[in-house]
PDB file of C-alpha atoms in Angstrom:
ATOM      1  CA  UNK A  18     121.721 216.665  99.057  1.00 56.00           C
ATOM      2  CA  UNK A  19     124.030 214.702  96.658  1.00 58.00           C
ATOM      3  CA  UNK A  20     126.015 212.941  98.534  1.00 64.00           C
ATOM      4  CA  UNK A  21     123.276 211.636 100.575  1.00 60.00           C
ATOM      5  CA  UNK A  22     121.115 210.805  97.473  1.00 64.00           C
ATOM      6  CA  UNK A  23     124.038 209.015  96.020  1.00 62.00           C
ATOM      7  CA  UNK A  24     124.424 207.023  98.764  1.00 65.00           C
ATOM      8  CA  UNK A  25     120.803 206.019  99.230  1.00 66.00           C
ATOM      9  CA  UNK A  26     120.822 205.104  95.464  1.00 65.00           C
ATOM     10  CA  UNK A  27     122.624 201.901  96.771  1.00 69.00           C
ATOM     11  CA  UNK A  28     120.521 201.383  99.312  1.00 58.00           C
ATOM     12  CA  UNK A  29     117.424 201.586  97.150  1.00 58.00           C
ATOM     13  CA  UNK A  30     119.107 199.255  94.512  1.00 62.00           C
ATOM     14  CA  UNK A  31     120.197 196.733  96.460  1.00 61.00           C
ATOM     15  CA  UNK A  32     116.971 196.414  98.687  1.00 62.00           C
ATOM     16  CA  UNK A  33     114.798 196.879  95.566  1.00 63.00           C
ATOM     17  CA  UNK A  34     113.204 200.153  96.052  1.00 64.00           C
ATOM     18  CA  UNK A  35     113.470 200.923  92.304  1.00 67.00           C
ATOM     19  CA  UNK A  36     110.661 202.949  92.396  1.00 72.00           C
ATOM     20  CA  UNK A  37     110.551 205.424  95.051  1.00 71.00           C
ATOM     21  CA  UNK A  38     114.682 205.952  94.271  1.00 68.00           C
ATOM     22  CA  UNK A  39     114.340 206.957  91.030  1.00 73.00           C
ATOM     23  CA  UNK A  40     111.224 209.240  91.869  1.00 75.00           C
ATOM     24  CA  UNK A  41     113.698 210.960  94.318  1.00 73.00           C
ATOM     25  CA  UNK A  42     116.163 211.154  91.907  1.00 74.00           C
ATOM     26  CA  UNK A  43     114.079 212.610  88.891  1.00 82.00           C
ATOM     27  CA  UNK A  44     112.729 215.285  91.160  1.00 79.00           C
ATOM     28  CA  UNK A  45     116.615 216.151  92.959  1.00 77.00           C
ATOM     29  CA  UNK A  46     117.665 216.017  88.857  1.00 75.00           C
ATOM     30  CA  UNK A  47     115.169 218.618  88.120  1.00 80.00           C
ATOM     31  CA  UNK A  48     115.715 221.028  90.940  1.00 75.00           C
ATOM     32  CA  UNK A  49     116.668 224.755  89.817  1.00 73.00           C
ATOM     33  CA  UNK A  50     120.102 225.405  90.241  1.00 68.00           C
ATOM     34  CA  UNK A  51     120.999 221.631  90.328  1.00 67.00           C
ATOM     35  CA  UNK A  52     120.946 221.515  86.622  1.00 70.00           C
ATOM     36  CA  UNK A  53     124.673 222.325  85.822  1.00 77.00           C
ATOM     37  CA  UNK A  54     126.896 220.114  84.368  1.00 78.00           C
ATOM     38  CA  UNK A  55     128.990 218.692  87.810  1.00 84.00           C
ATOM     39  CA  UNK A  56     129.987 215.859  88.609  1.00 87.00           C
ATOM     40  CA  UNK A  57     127.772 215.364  91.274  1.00 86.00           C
ATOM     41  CA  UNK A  58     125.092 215.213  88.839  1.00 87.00           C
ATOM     42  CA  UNK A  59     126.908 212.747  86.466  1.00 91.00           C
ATOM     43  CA  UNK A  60     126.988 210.446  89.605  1.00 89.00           C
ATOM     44  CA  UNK A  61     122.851 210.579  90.173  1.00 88.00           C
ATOM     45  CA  UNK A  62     122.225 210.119  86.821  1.00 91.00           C
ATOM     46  CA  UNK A  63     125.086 207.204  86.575  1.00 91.00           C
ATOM     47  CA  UNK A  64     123.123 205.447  89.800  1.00 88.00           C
ATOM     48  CA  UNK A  65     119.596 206.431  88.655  1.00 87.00           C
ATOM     49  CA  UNK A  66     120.411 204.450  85.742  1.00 91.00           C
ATOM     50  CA  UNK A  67     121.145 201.550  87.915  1.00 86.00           C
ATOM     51  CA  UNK A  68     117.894 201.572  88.958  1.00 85.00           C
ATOM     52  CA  UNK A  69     116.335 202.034  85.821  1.00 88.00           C
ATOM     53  CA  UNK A  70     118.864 198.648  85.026  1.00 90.00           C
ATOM     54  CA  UNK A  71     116.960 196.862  88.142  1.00 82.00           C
ATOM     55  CA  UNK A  72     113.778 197.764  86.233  1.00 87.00           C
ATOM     56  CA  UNK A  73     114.840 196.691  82.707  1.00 88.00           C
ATOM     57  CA  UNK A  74     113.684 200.053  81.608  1.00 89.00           C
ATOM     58  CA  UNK A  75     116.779 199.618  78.369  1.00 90.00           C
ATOM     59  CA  UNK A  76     115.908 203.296  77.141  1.00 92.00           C
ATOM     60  CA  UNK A  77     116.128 205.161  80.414  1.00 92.00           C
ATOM     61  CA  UNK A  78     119.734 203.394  81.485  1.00 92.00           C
ATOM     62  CA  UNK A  79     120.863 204.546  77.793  1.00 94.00           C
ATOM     63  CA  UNK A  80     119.955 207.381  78.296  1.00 94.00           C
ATOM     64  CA  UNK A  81     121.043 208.336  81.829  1.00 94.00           C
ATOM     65  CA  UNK A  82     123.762 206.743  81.393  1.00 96.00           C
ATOM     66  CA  UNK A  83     124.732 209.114  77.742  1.00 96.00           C
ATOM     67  CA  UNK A  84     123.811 212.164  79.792  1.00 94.00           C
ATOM     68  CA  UNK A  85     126.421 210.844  82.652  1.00 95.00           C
ATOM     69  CA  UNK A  86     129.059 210.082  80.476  1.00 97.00           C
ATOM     70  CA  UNK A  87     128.649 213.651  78.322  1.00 96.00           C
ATOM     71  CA  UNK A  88     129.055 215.213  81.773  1.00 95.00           C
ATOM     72  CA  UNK A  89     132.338 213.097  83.025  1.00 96.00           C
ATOM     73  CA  UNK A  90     134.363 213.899  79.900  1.00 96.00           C
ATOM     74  CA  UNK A  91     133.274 217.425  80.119  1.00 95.00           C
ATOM     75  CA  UNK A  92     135.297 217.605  83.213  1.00 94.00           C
ATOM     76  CA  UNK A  93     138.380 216.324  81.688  1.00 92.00           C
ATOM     77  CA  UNK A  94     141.318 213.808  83.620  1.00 93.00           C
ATOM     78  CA  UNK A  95     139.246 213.681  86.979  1.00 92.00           C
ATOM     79  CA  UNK A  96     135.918 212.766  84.857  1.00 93.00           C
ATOM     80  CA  UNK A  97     137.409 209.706  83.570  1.00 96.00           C
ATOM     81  CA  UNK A  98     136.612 206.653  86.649  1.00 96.00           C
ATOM     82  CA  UNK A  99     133.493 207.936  85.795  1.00 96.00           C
ATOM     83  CA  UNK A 100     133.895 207.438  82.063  1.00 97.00           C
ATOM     84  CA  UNK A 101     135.444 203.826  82.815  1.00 97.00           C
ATOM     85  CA  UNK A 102     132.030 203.017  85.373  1.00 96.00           C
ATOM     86  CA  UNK A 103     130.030 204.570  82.551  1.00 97.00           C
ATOM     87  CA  UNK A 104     131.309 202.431  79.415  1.00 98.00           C
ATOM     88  CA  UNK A 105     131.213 198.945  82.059  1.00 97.00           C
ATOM     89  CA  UNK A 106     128.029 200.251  82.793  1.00 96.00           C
ATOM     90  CA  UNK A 107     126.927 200.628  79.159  1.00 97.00           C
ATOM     91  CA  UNK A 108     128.476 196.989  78.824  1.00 97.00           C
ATOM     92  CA  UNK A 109     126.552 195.333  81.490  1.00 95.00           C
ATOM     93  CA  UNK A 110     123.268 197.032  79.819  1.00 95.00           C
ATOM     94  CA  UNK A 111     123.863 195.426  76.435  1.00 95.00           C
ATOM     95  CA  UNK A 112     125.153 192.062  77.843  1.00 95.00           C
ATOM     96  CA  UNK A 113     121.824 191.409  79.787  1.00 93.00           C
ATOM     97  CA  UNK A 114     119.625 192.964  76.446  1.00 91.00           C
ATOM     98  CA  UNK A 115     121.704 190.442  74.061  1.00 92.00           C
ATOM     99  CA  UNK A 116     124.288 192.856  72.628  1.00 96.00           C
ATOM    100  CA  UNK A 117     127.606 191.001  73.806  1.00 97.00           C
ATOM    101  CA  UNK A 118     129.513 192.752  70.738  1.00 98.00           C
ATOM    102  CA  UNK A 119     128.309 195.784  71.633  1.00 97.00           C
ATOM    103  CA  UNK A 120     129.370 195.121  75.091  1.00 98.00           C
ATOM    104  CA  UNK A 121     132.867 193.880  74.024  1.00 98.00           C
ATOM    105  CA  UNK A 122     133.234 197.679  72.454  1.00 98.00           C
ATOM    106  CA  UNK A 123     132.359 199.306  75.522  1.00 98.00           C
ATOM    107  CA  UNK A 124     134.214 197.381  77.931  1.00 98.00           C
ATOM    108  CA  UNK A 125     137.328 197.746  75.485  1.00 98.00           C
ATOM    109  CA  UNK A 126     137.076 201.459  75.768  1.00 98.00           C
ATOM    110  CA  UNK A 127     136.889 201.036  79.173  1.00 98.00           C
ATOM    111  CA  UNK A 128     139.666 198.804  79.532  1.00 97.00           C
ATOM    112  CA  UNK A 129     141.888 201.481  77.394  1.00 97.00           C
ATOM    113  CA  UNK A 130     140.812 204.364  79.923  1.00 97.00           C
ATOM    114  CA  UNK A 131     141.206 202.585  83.184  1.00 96.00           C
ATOM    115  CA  UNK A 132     144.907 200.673  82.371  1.00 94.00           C
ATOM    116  CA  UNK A 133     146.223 204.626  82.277  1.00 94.00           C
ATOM    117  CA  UNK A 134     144.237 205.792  85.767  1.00 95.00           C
ATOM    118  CA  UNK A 135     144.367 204.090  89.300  1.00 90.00           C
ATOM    119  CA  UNK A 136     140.995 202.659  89.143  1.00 93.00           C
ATOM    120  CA  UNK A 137     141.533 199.215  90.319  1.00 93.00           C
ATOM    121  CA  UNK A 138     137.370 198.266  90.895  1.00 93.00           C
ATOM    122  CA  UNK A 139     136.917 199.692  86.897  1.00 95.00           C
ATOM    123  CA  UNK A 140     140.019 197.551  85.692  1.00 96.00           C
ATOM    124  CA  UNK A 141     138.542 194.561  87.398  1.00 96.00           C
ATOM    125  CA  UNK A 142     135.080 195.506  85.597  1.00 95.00           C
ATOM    126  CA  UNK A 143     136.642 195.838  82.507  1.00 97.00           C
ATOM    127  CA  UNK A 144     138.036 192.402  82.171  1.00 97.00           C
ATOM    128  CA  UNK A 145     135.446 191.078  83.530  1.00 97.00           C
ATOM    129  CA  UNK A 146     132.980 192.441  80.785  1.00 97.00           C
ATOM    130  CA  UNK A 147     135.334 191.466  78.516  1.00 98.00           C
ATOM    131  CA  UNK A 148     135.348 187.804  79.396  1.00 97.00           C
ATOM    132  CA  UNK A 149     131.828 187.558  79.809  1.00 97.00           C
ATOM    133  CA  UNK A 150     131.088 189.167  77.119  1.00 97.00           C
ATOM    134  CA  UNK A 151     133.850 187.369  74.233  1.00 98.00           C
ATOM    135  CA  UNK A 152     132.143 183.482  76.589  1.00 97.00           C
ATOM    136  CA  UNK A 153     128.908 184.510  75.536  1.00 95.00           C
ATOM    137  CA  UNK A 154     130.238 184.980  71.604  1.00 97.00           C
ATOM    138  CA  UNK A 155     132.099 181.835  72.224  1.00 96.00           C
ATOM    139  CA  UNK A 156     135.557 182.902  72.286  1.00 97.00           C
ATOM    140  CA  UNK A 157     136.917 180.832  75.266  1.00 97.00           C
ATOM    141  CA  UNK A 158     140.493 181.383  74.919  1.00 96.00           C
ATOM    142  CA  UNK A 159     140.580 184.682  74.985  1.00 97.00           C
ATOM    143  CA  UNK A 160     137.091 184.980  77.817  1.00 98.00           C
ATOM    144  CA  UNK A 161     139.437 182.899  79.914  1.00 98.00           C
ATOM    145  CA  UNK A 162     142.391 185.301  79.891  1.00 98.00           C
ATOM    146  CA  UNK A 163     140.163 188.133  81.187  1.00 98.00           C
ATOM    147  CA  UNK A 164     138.172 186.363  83.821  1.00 97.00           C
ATOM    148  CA  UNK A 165     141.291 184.739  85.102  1.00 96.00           C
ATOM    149  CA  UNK A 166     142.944 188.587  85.326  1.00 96.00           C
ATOM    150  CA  UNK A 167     139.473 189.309  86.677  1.00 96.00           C
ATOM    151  CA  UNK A 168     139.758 186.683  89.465  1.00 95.00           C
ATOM    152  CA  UNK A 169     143.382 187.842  90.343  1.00 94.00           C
ATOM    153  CA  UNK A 170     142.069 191.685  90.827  1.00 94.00           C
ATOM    154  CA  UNK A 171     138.812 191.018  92.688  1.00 91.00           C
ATOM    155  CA  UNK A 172     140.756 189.556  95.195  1.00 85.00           C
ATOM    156  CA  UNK A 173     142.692 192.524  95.792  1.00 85.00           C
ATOM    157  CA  UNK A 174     139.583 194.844  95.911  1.00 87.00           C
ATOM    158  CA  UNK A 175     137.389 192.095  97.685  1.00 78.00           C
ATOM    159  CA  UNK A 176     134.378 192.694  95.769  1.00 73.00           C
ATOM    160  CA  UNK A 177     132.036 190.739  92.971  1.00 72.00           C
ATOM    161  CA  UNK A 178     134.306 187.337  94.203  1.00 83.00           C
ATOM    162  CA  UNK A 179     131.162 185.113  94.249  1.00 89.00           C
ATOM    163  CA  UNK A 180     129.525 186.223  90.949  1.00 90.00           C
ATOM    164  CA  UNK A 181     133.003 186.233  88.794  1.00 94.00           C
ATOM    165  CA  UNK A 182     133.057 182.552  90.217  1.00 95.00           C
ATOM    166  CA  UNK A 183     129.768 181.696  89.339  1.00 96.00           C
ATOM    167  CA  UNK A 184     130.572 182.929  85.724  1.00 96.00           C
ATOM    168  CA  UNK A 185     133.118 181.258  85.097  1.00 97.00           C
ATOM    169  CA  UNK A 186     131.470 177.777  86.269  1.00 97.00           C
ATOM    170  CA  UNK A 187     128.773 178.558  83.738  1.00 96.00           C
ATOM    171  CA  UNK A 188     131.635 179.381  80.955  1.00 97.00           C
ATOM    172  CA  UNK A 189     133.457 176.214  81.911  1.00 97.00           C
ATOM    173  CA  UNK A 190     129.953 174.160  81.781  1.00 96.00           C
ATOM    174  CA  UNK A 191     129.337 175.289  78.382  1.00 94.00           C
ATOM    175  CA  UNK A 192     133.009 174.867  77.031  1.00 95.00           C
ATOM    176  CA  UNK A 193     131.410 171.060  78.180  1.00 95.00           C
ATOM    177  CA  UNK A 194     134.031 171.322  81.338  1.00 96.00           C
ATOM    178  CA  UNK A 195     131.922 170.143  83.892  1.00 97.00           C
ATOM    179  CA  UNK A 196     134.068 168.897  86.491  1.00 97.00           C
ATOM    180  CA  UNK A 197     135.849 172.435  86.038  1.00 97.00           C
ATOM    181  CA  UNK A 198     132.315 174.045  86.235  1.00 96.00           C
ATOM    182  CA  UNK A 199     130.812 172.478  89.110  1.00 97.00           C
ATOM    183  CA  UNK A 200     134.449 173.531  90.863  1.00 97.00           C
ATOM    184  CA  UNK A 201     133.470 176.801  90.154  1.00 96.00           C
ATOM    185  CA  UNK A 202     130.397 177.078  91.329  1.00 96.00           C
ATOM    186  CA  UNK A 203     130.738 175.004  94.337  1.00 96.00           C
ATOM    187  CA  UNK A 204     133.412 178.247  95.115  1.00 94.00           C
ATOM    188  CA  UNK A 205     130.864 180.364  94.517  1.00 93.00           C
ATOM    189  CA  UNK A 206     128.225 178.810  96.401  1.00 93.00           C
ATOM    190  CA  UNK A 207     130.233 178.602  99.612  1.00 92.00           C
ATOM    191  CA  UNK A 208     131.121 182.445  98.928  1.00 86.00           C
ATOM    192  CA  UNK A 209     127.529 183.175  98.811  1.00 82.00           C
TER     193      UNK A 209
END
């Protein structure tokens, strides 16, 4: 029941059922003797807040994502990749609702847990929160040191390549770079 709900959560995110997966999720969530504290349930509320994300429903991702992360450090050392996805997570939320300092402090946390566990895909989030996040308060210098470190690890997981491109074209643009931002972009374009 868990497993396959988890793995329909990404289907339902990414082809925009939003709706009917987090109806399936609130009523698998609320299911006697699927209450404990496991981490299968910190995984269905971590990707039910996804979909809440998808929906721009701000209090429901907090939350789900508060009652995920309680639940991952609960279980200790194997708990913490979730931790890691939950802070990045909790970073992503308050870059896209106009936090980025708040996201800076979330993906630093992050960046702390997952440079002590093998969790390459939440070290490449991390610095990639980071950079967006310290571009968006208009500290280039140090933006570009974690989307370049970014770059270098989502080639070795082969994920999020296109959109870490397209992010930095749009940081370059603004730094008034545009030769270096259409370069970018024009990357990312052909990726896409």
């Amino acid at each position: 029941c868990f497993r396959l709900s988890r793995q329909l959560g990404e289907f339902w995110q990414w082809r925009d059922f939003l709706e009917e997966g987090r109806g399936h999720f609130e009523k698998i969530l609320a299911r006697p003797g699927l209450t404990e504290l496991t981490q299968e349930r910190a995984d269905l509320l971590y990707r039910n807040a996804w979909l809440a994300f998808h929906q721009g429903d701000e209090q429901a991702v907090r939350s789900f994502l508060e009652q995920s992360k309680a639940i991952y450090e609960k279980l200790g050392p194997p708990g913490m990749p979730g931790v890691s996805d939950v802070l990045n997570s909790l970073a992503t939320t308050e870059y896209k609702f106009g936090e980025a300092r708040i996201a800076v402090e979330h993906a630093r946390k992050a960046l702390i847990i997952v440079e002590k566990i093998d969790h390459p895909e939440g070290l490449f989030f991390s610095n990639y929160m980071m950079g967006i996040s310290l571009g968006r308060l208009g500290e280039y210098d140090l933006a570009w040191k974690y989307l370049e470190t970014s770059l270098l690890l989502s080639q070795s997981i082969g994920r999020y390549y296109s959109d870490l491109l397209h992010d930095m074209g749009e940081l370059a643009v603004r730094q008034g770079d545009c030769e270096k931002g259409k370069a970018y972009l024009e990357r990312s374009l052909r990726l896409a």
